[in-house]
Short mmCIF file of N, CA, C and O in Angstrom, two decimals:
data_model
loop_
_atom_site.label_atom_id
_atom_site.label_comp_id
_atom_site.label_asym_id
_atom_site.label_seq_id
_atom_site.Cartn_x
_atom_site.Cartn_y
_atom_site.Cartn_z
N VAL A 174 0.86 -1.16 0.00
CA VAL A 174 0.00 0.00 0.00
C VAL A 174 0.90 1.22 0.00
O VAL A 174 1.83 1.30 0.80
N GLN A 175 0.64 2.14 -0.89
CA GLN A 175 1.42 3.37 -0.92
C GLN A 175 0.78 4.37 0.04
O GLN A 175 -0.43 4.62 -0.01
N ILE A 176 1.58 4.91 0.95
CA ILE A 176 1.09 5.89 1.91
C ILE A 176 0.92 7.22 1.19
O ILE A 176 1.86 7.70 0.53
N PRO A 177 -0.27 7.85 1.27
CA PRO A 177 -0.44 9.14 0.60
C PRO A 177 0.54 10.18 1.11
O PRO A 177 0.83 10.25 2.30
N THR A 178 1.06 10.98 0.20
CA THR A 178 2.00 12.05 0.56
C THR A 178 1.21 13.21 1.15
O THR A 178 0.23 13.66 0.57
N VAL A 179 1.64 13.66 2.31
CA VAL A 179 0.96 14.76 3.01
C VAL A 179 1.49 16.10 2.55
O VAL A 179 0.75 17.06 2.41
N ARG A 180 2.80 16.16 2.34
CA ARG A 180 3.40 17.41 1.87
C ARG A 180 4.57 17.06 0.95
O ARG A 180 5.11 15.96 1.00
N GLU A 181 4.92 18.01 0.12
CA GLU A 181 6.01 17.80 -0.83
C GLU A 181 7.31 17.53 -0.10
O GLU A 181 7.62 18.15 0.92
N HIS A 182 8.07 16.58 -0.60
CA HIS A 182 9.36 16.25 0.00
C HIS A 182 10.40 17.26 -0.44
O HIS A 182 10.35 17.77 -1.56
N SER A 183 11.37 17.54 0.41
CA SER A 183 12.45 18.45 0.04
C SER A 183 13.39 17.72 -0.93
O SER A 183 13.37 16.49 -1.00
N PRO A 184 14.20 18.44 -1.68
CA PRO A 184 15.10 17.80 -2.66
C PRO A 184 16.06 16.79 -2.03
O PRO A 184 16.50 15.87 -2.69
N SER A 185 16.37 16.94 -0.74
CA SER A 185 17.29 15.99 -0.11
C SER A 185 16.59 14.73 0.39
O SER A 185 17.24 13.77 0.78
N ASP A 186 15.25 14.72 0.37
CA ASP A 186 14.48 13.55 0.80
C ASP A 186 14.20 12.64 -0.39
O ASP A 186 14.21 13.08 -1.53
N PRO A 187 13.90 11.36 -0.11
CA PRO A 187 13.53 10.49 -1.23
C PRO A 187 12.21 10.97 -1.83
O PRO A 187 11.31 11.37 -1.09
N PRO A 188 12.11 10.99 -3.15
CA PRO A 188 10.89 11.49 -3.78
C PRO A 188 9.71 10.53 -3.67
O PRO A 188 8.57 10.93 -3.82
N GLU A 189 9.99 9.26 -3.41
CA GLU A 189 8.94 8.27 -3.38
C GLU A 189 8.16 8.33 -2.07
O GLU A 189 8.71 8.59 -1.00
N ALA A 190 6.88 8.06 -2.17
CA ALA A 190 6.07 7.93 -0.97
C ALA A 190 6.47 6.64 -0.26
O ALA A 190 7.01 5.71 -0.87
N ALA A 191 6.23 6.58 1.03
CA ALA A 191 6.50 5.35 1.77
C ALA A 191 5.48 4.29 1.37
O ALA A 191 4.38 4.61 0.91
N THR A 192 5.85 3.06 1.54
CA THR A 192 4.95 1.96 1.24
C THR A 192 4.79 1.09 2.49
O THR A 192 5.62 1.11 3.39
N PHE A 193 3.72 0.33 2.51
CA PHE A 193 3.46 -0.59 3.61
C PHE A 193 3.06 -1.93 3.01
O PHE A 193 2.27 -1.99 2.07
N SER A 194 3.60 -3.00 3.55
CA SER A 194 3.25 -4.34 3.09
C SER A 194 2.52 -5.09 4.20
O SER A 194 3.08 -5.32 5.27
N HIS A 195 1.27 -5.43 3.93
CA HIS A 195 0.55 -6.27 4.89
C HIS A 195 1.26 -7.62 5.02
O HIS A 195 1.27 -8.20 6.10
N TRP A 196 1.85 -8.10 3.95
CA TRP A 196 2.49 -9.42 3.96
C TRP A 196 3.66 -9.49 4.94
O TRP A 196 3.84 -10.49 5.62
N SER A 197 4.44 -8.41 5.04
CA SER A 197 5.57 -8.46 5.96
C SER A 197 5.14 -8.28 7.42
O SER A 197 5.94 -8.45 8.33
N HIS A 198 3.89 -7.96 7.63
CA HIS A 198 3.34 -7.80 8.97
C HIS A 198 2.29 -8.88 9.26
O HIS A 198 1.48 -8.73 10.17
N ASP A 199 2.31 -9.97 8.49
CA ASP A 199 1.24 -10.96 8.61
C ASP A 199 1.28 -11.80 9.88
O ASP A 199 0.38 -12.58 10.14
N SER A 200 2.29 -11.61 10.73
CA SER A 200 2.32 -12.32 12.00
C SER A 200 1.41 -11.65 13.03
O SER A 200 1.18 -12.19 14.11
N PHE A 201 0.86 -10.50 12.67
CA PHE A 201 -0.04 -9.76 13.55
C PHE A 201 -1.47 -9.91 13.06
O PHE A 201 -1.71 -10.02 11.87
N MET A 202 -2.39 -9.88 13.97
CA MET A 202 -3.81 -9.90 13.61
C MET A 202 -4.20 -8.51 13.10
O MET A 202 -3.62 -7.51 13.52
N CYS A 203 -5.18 -8.45 12.22
CA CYS A 203 -5.64 -7.15 11.70
C CYS A 203 -6.00 -6.21 12.84
O CYS A 203 -5.72 -5.01 12.79
N SER A 204 -6.61 -6.76 13.89
CA SER A 204 -7.05 -5.94 15.02
C SER A 204 -5.89 -5.37 15.82
O SER A 204 -6.10 -4.51 16.68
N SER A 205 -4.66 -5.81 15.55
CA SER A 205 -3.50 -5.21 16.21
C SER A 205 -3.34 -3.75 15.81
O SER A 205 -2.84 -2.94 16.59
N CYS A 206 -3.75 -3.42 14.59
CA CYS A 206 -3.58 -2.06 14.07
C CYS A 206 -4.88 -1.39 13.66
O CYS A 206 -4.95 -0.16 13.63
N HIS A 207 -5.88 -2.18 13.33
CA HIS A 207 -7.14 -1.61 12.84
C HIS A 207 -8.25 -1.81 13.86
O HIS A 207 -8.43 -2.92 14.34
N PRO A 208 -8.96 -0.76 14.23
CA PRO A 208 -8.85 0.63 13.80
C PRO A 208 -8.07 1.50 14.78
O PRO A 208 -8.03 2.71 14.61
N SER A 209 -7.41 0.92 15.77
CA SER A 209 -6.76 1.75 16.80
C SER A 209 -5.57 2.56 16.28
O SER A 209 -5.43 3.73 16.63
N VAL A 210 -4.70 1.97 15.48
CA VAL A 210 -3.52 2.67 14.98
C VAL A 210 -3.79 3.28 13.61
O VAL A 210 -3.39 4.41 13.33
N PHE A 211 -4.46 2.54 12.76
CA PHE A 211 -4.80 2.99 11.41
C PHE A 211 -6.29 2.82 11.16
O PHE A 211 -6.84 1.76 11.48
N PRO A 212 -6.93 3.82 10.57
CA PRO A 212 -8.31 3.58 10.11
C PRO A 212 -8.25 2.59 8.95
O PRO A 212 -7.18 2.34 8.41
N GLN A 213 -9.35 2.02 8.59
CA GLN A 213 -9.33 1.06 7.49
C GLN A 213 -9.53 1.77 6.16
O GLN A 213 -10.41 1.45 5.37
N ARG A 214 -8.68 2.76 5.96
CA ARG A 214 -8.59 3.50 4.69
C ARG A 214 -7.20 4.11 4.64
O ARG A 214 -6.53 4.21 5.66
N ARG A 215 -6.78 4.50 3.48
CA ARG A 215 -5.45 5.11 3.37
C ARG A 215 -5.44 6.49 4.02
O ARG A 215 -6.35 7.28 3.80
N VAL A 216 -4.42 6.73 4.80
CA VAL A 216 -4.22 8.06 5.38
C VAL A 216 -2.76 8.44 5.21
O VAL A 216 -1.88 7.59 5.23
N GLY A 217 -2.51 9.69 5.03
CA GLY A 217 -1.15 10.18 4.95
C GLY A 217 -0.69 10.65 6.32
O GLY A 217 -1.51 11.03 7.16
N PHE A 218 0.61 10.60 6.53
CA PHE A 218 1.19 11.09 7.78
C PHE A 218 2.63 11.43 7.53
O PHE A 218 3.19 11.14 6.48
N THR A 219 3.23 12.08 8.51
CA THR A 219 4.59 12.58 8.37
C THR A 219 5.54 11.88 9.35
O THR A 219 5.09 11.17 10.25
N HIS A 220 6.83 12.14 9.17
CA HIS A 220 7.81 11.63 10.14
C HIS A 220 7.56 12.25 11.52
O HIS A 220 7.79 11.60 12.53
N GLU A 221 7.07 13.48 11.55
CA GLU A 221 6.74 14.10 12.84
C GLU A 221 5.64 13.32 13.54
O GLU A 221 5.68 13.12 14.76
N ASP A 222 4.64 12.86 12.77
CA ASP A 222 3.58 12.02 13.35
C ASP A 222 4.18 10.73 13.92
O ASP A 222 3.82 10.30 15.02
N MET A 223 5.09 10.13 13.16
CA MET A 223 5.72 8.89 13.63
C MET A 223 6.54 9.16 14.89
O MET A 223 6.49 8.37 15.84
N ASP A 224 7.28 10.26 14.92
CA ASP A 224 8.07 10.61 16.11
C ASP A 224 7.18 10.79 17.33
O ASP A 224 7.62 10.58 18.46
N ALA A 225 5.93 11.19 17.11
CA ALA A 225 4.97 11.38 18.19
C ALA A 225 4.29 10.06 18.57
O ALA A 225 3.39 10.05 19.41
N GLY A 226 4.71 8.95 17.94
CA GLY A 226 4.15 7.64 18.28
C GLY A 226 2.87 7.31 17.57
O GLY A 226 2.15 6.39 17.97
N LYS A 227 2.58 8.01 16.49
CA LYS A 227 1.36 7.75 15.73
C LYS A 227 1.68 6.88 14.51
O LYS A 227 2.81 6.83 14.05
N PHE A 228 0.68 6.24 14.00
CA PHE A 228 0.75 5.42 12.79
C PHE A 228 1.90 4.41 12.91
O PHE A 228 2.01 3.74 13.93
N CYS A 229 2.77 4.31 11.91
CA CYS A 229 3.87 3.33 11.95
C CYS A 229 4.75 3.54 13.18
O CYS A 229 5.31 2.59 13.73
N GLY A 230 4.84 4.79 13.65
CA GLY A 230 5.65 5.12 14.80
C GLY A 230 5.15 4.53 16.11
O GLY A 230 5.86 4.56 17.11
N SER A 231 3.95 3.97 16.12
CA SER A 231 3.47 3.34 17.35
C SER A 231 4.26 2.07 17.63
O SER A 231 4.38 1.67 18.79
N CYS A 232 4.81 1.44 16.62
CA CYS A 232 5.68 0.26 16.80
C CYS A 232 7.11 0.54 16.35
O CYS A 232 8.07 0.12 17.00
N HIS A 233 7.25 1.21 15.20
CA HIS A 233 8.59 1.49 14.65
C HIS A 233 9.15 2.74 15.33
O HIS A 233 9.22 3.82 14.75
N ASN A 234 9.52 2.55 16.60
CA ASN A 234 9.95 3.66 17.44
C ASN A 234 11.34 3.45 18.03
O ASN A 234 11.78 4.20 18.88
N GLY A 235 12.03 2.39 17.61
CA GLY A 235 13.36 2.09 18.15
C GLY A 235 13.32 1.33 19.45
O GLY A 235 14.36 0.96 19.99
N LYS A 236 12.11 1.09 19.97
CA LYS A 236 11.96 0.32 21.21
C LYS A 236 11.18 -0.95 20.94
O LYS A 236 11.68 -2.04 21.17
N THR A 237 9.95 -0.81 20.45
CA THR A 237 9.15 -1.99 20.14
C THR A 237 9.79 -2.76 19.00
O THR A 237 9.90 -3.98 19.03
N THR A 238 10.20 -2.03 17.98
CA THR A 238 10.96 -2.57 16.85
C THR A 238 11.77 -1.41 16.26
O THR A 238 11.72 -0.31 16.77
N TRP A 239 12.50 -1.68 15.20
CA TRP A 239 13.40 -0.67 14.65
C TRP A 239 12.64 0.61 14.32
O TRP A 239 11.47 0.59 13.97
N GLY A 240 13.36 1.72 14.44
CA GLY A 240 12.79 3.01 14.09
C GLY A 240 13.56 3.64 12.94
O GLY A 240 14.67 3.22 12.61
N PRO A 241 12.99 4.65 12.31
CA PRO A 241 13.63 5.27 11.15
C PRO A 241 14.98 5.90 11.44
O PRO A 241 15.77 6.09 10.52
N LYS A 242 15.28 6.21 12.69
CA LYS A 242 16.55 6.85 13.03
C LYS A 242 17.60 5.84 13.51
O LYS A 242 18.71 6.22 13.85
N ASP A 243 17.24 4.55 13.54
CA ASP A 243 18.18 3.53 14.01
C ASP A 243 19.32 3.33 13.03
O ASP A 243 19.16 3.53 11.82
N ASP A 244 20.48 2.92 13.53
CA ASP A 244 21.63 2.61 12.68
C ASP A 244 21.24 1.54 11.67
O ASP A 244 20.57 0.57 12.02
N GLY A 245 21.66 1.71 10.45
CA GLY A 245 21.42 0.72 9.41
C GLY A 245 20.08 0.86 8.70
O GLY A 245 19.85 0.23 7.69
N VAL A 246 19.20 1.70 9.21
CA VAL A 246 17.91 1.92 8.55
C VAL A 246 18.10 3.04 7.54
O VAL A 246 18.61 4.11 7.86
N GLU A 247 17.72 2.77 6.32
CA GLU A 247 17.86 3.75 5.24
C GLU A 247 16.49 4.23 4.80
O GLU A 247 15.49 3.55 5.04
N CYS A 248 16.44 5.35 4.15
CA CYS A 248 15.17 5.89 3.65
C CYS A 248 14.44 4.84 2.81
O CYS A 248 13.22 4.68 2.89
N GLU A 249 15.23 4.09 2.01
CA GLU A 249 14.65 3.10 1.11
C GLU A 249 14.04 1.91 1.84
O GLU A 249 13.42 1.06 1.23
N SER A 250 14.22 1.84 3.16
CA SER A 250 13.55 0.79 3.93
C SER A 250 12.04 0.96 3.85
O SER A 250 11.30 -0.02 3.91
N CYS A 251 11.58 2.18 3.71
CA CYS A 251 10.15 2.47 3.62
C CYS A 251 9.77 3.17 2.31
O CYS A 251 8.70 2.95 1.79
N HIS A 252 10.67 4.03 1.83
CA HIS A 252 10.41 4.79 0.61
C HIS A 252 10.96 4.01 -0.57
O HIS A 252 12.10 4.19 -0.98
N VAL A 253 10.13 3.13 -1.09
CA VAL A 253 10.53 2.20 -2.15
C VAL A 253 10.22 2.82 -3.51
O VAL A 253 9.09 3.25 -3.75
N PRO A 254 11.23 2.88 -4.40
CA PRO A 254 10.96 3.41 -5.74
C PRO A 254 9.86 2.61 -6.43
O PRO A 254 9.72 1.41 -6.22
N GLU A 255 9.06 3.30 -7.24
CA GLU A 255 7.97 2.66 -7.94
C GLU A 255 8.48 1.46 -8.74
O GLU A 255 9.47 1.54 -9.44
N GLY A 256 7.81 0.33 -8.57
CA GLY A 256 8.20 -0.89 -9.26
C GLY A 256 9.31 -1.65 -8.57
O GLY A 256 9.69 -2.72 -8.98
N GLY A 257 9.84 -1.11 -7.47
CA GLY A 257 10.92 -1.78 -6.75
C GLY A 257 10.42 -2.43 -5.48
O GLY A 257 9.26 -2.28 -5.09
N GLY A 258 11.25 -3.17 -4.85
CA GLY A 258 10.90 -3.81 -3.57
C GLY A 258 9.98 -4.98 -3.76
O GLY A 258 9.81 -5.51 -4.85
N GLU A 259 9.36 -5.39 -2.66
CA GLU A 259 8.50 -6.56 -2.70
C GLU A 259 7.17 -6.21 -3.35
O GLU A 259 6.84 -5.04 -3.53
N ASP A 260 6.41 -7.23 -3.71
CA ASP A 260 5.09 -6.98 -4.29
C ASP A 260 4.22 -6.30 -3.26
O ASP A 260 4.11 -6.74 -2.12
N LEU A 261 3.58 -5.22 -3.67
CA LEU A 261 2.72 -4.51 -2.75
C LEU A 261 1.32 -5.08 -2.84
O LEU A 261 0.89 -5.58 -3.87
N ASP A 262 0.61 -4.98 -1.76
CA ASP A 262 -0.70 -5.59 -1.67
C ASP A 262 -1.81 -4.56 -1.80
O ASP A 262 -2.73 -4.51 -1.01
N GLU A 263 -1.76 -3.77 -2.85
CA GLU A 263 -2.74 -2.72 -3.04
C GLU A 263 -4.14 -3.29 -3.26
O GLU A 263 -5.12 -2.60 -3.06
N ASP A 264 -4.24 -4.56 -3.63
CA ASP A 264 -5.56 -5.15 -3.83
C ASP A 264 -6.32 -5.24 -2.52
O ASP A 264 -7.54 -5.39 -2.51
N LEU A 265 -5.64 -5.12 -1.38
CA LEU A 265 -6.33 -5.16 -0.10
C LEU A 265 -7.02 -3.85 0.21
O LEU A 265 -7.81 -3.76 1.13
N TRP A 266 -6.70 -2.82 -0.55
CA TRP A 266 -7.33 -1.51 -0.30
C TRP A 266 -8.35 -1.30 -1.36
O TRP A 266 -8.94 -0.51 -1.71
#
């Protein structure tokens, strides 16, 4: 699922929107995230939202699991160029 872009990225940021794969999170029940963390529709959010513990940041915070600022995590871990990375599950939306 491609995360909707909330605001234009700066030239130093990756131009691609972040993506989410239900398949890589399939060890969790849908109710782990829906509707408490994510509504059952696409929503856009920012890194500031994640830093505040919202959306992906509720788990990807460097404590529960890796966070975007952790060593070895690159922008491309989430911001996957179009046609790259694993198969996305957009049919679920």
